[in-house]
């Protein structure tokens, strides 16, 4: 799984921030590394340097092998919070995505009443 981090001109400390983002992506999405060719991370400062409550935006796009890309977005007060939130959303999306691909017809339903 290749991780590519892109930022706009308003994000400071790109080298250290890039290493942190890569660590978050690896830790959060590592279970899918065999199924993903690339994860692209786009980080923007929506207010161009002005402070604000939710002015940092992180968009993550995962590219599953031989499938269409999937993407999520998260906004927060800091780059770290925005990236962590996007990574969690992407993990949830991928769990659902790969779960549907590997679902077996005839498996137990959540609506089975055998536990009454």
Short mmCIF file of C-alpha atoms in Angstrom, two decimals:
data_model
loop_
_atom_site.label_atom_id
_atom_site.label_comp_id
_atom_site.label_asym_id
_atom_site.label_seq_id
_atom_site.Cartn_x
_atom_site.Cartn_y
_atom_site.Cartn_z
CA UNK A 1 0.00 0.00 0.00
CA UNK A 2 1.53 3.27 -1.15
CA UNK A 3 0.58 6.41 0.83
CA UNK A 4 0.67 9.75 -0.98
CA UNK A 5 0.18 12.97 1.03
CA UNK A 6 -0.74 16.24 -0.72
CA UNK A 7 -1.16 19.63 0.96
CA UNK A 8 -2.07 23.13 -0.09
CA UNK A 9 0.33 26.06 0.34
CA UNK A 10 -1.23 27.06 3.69
CA UNK A 11 -0.17 23.90 5.59
CA UNK A 12 3.03 24.32 7.60
CA UNK A 13 5.58 21.70 8.67
CA UNK A 14 4.96 19.42 5.71
CA UNK A 15 7.79 16.92 6.32
CA UNK A 16 6.95 16.20 9.96
CA UNK A 17 3.24 16.34 9.24
CA UNK A 18 3.60 13.92 6.32
CA UNK A 19 5.38 11.38 8.53
CA UNK A 20 2.61 11.70 11.13
CA UNK A 21 -0.13 11.28 8.53
CA UNK A 22 1.58 8.21 7.07
CA UNK A 23 1.80 6.70 10.58
CA UNK A 24 -1.91 7.31 11.21
CA UNK A 25 -2.91 5.82 7.86
CA UNK A 26 -0.69 2.77 8.38
CA UNK A 27 -1.98 2.18 11.91
CA UNK A 28 -5.65 2.69 11.03
CA UNK A 29 -5.77 0.99 7.63
CA UNK A 30 -2.97 -1.57 7.98
CA UNK A 31 -5.40 -4.48 8.01
CA UNK A 32 -6.31 -3.61 4.41
CA UNK A 33 -2.76 -3.14 3.09
CA UNK A 34 -2.91 -6.32 0.99
CA UNK A 35 -6.12 -5.13 -0.67
CA UNK A 36 -5.17 -1.50 -1.39
CA UNK A 37 -2.76 -0.26 -4.02
CA UNK A 38 -2.68 3.33 -2.80
CA UNK A 39 -4.14 5.76 -0.28
CA UNK A 40 -4.10 9.43 -1.29
CA UNK A 41 -4.42 12.06 1.42
CA UNK A 42 -5.29 15.68 0.55
CA UNK A 43 -5.00 18.23 3.36
CA UNK A 44 -6.31 21.79 3.00
CA UNK A 45 -6.62 24.84 5.19
CA UNK A 46 -10.07 26.08 4.24
CA UNK A 47 -9.60 29.57 5.74
CA UNK A 48 -6.12 30.13 4.25
CA UNK A 49 -4.27 30.71 7.51
CA UNK A 50 -7.07 32.29 9.55
CA UNK A 51 -8.06 30.39 12.65
CA UNK A 52 -11.40 28.67 12.89
CA UNK A 53 -13.10 25.77 14.59
CA UNK A 54 -13.23 23.44 11.60
CA UNK A 55 -10.92 24.98 9.05
CA UNK A 56 -8.65 21.97 8.38
CA UNK A 57 -9.99 19.50 5.82
CA UNK A 58 -8.64 16.02 5.12
CA UNK A 59 -9.85 13.97 2.18
CA UNK A 60 -8.66 10.35 1.94
CA UNK A 61 -9.10 8.21 -1.12
CA UNK A 62 -8.35 4.48 -1.04
CA UNK A 63 -7.80 2.51 -4.21
CA UNK A 64 -8.74 -1.14 -3.75
CA UNK A 65 -7.04 -3.55 -6.14
CA UNK A 66 -9.08 -3.91 -9.37
CA UNK A 67 -11.98 -1.84 -7.98
CA UNK A 68 -13.22 1.73 -8.05
CA UNK A 69 -11.69 4.17 -5.54
CA UNK A 70 -13.59 5.14 -2.39
CA UNK A 71 -13.16 8.45 -0.56
CA UNK A 72 -14.11 10.21 2.68
CA UNK A 73 -13.70 13.74 4.04
CA UNK A 74 -13.34 15.05 7.59
CA UNK A 75 -13.05 18.62 8.87
CA UNK A 76 -11.58 19.60 12.25
CA UNK A 77 -9.69 22.33 14.08
CA UNK A 78 -6.26 20.75 13.53
CA UNK A 79 -4.57 18.74 10.80
CA UNK A 80 -4.03 15.82 13.20
CA UNK A 81 -7.72 15.69 14.16
CA UNK A 82 -8.84 15.98 10.55
CA UNK A 83 -6.54 13.14 9.44
CA UNK A 84 -7.47 10.88 12.35
CA UNK A 85 -11.17 11.45 11.69
CA UNK A 86 -10.83 10.77 7.97
CA UNK A 87 -8.80 7.60 8.64
CA UNK A 88 -11.50 6.28 10.99
CA UNK A 89 -14.22 7.03 8.46
CA UNK A 90 -12.21 5.33 5.71
CA UNK A 91 -11.60 2.26 7.88
CA UNK A 92 -15.34 1.96 8.51
CA UNK A 93 -16.11 2.39 4.82
CA UNK A 94 -13.54 -0.25 3.83
CA UNK A 95 -14.82 -2.70 6.46
CA UNK A 96 -18.27 -2.38 4.92
CA UNK A 97 -16.90 -2.48 1.35
CA UNK A 98 -14.79 -5.60 1.81
CA UNK A 99 -17.40 -7.22 4.04
CA UNK A 100 -19.94 -7.02 1.23
CA UNK A 101 -17.48 -8.51 -1.24
CA UNK A 102 -16.80 -11.49 1.00
CA UNK A 103 -20.33 -12.02 2.29
CA UNK A 104 -21.57 -15.55 1.72
CA UNK A 105 -25.17 -16.19 0.77
CA UNK A 106 -26.87 -18.42 3.25
CA UNK A 107 -24.86 -17.12 6.20
CA UNK A 108 -26.60 -16.46 9.49
CA UNK A 109 -28.78 -13.37 9.45
CA UNK A 110 -28.81 -10.73 12.14
CA UNK A 111 -32.55 -11.22 12.18
CA UNK A 112 -32.39 -14.91 13.19
CA UNK A 113 -34.50 -15.52 16.25
CA UNK A 114 -32.64 -18.51 17.64
CA UNK A 115 -31.41 -16.59 20.71
CA UNK A 116 -34.83 -16.03 22.26
#
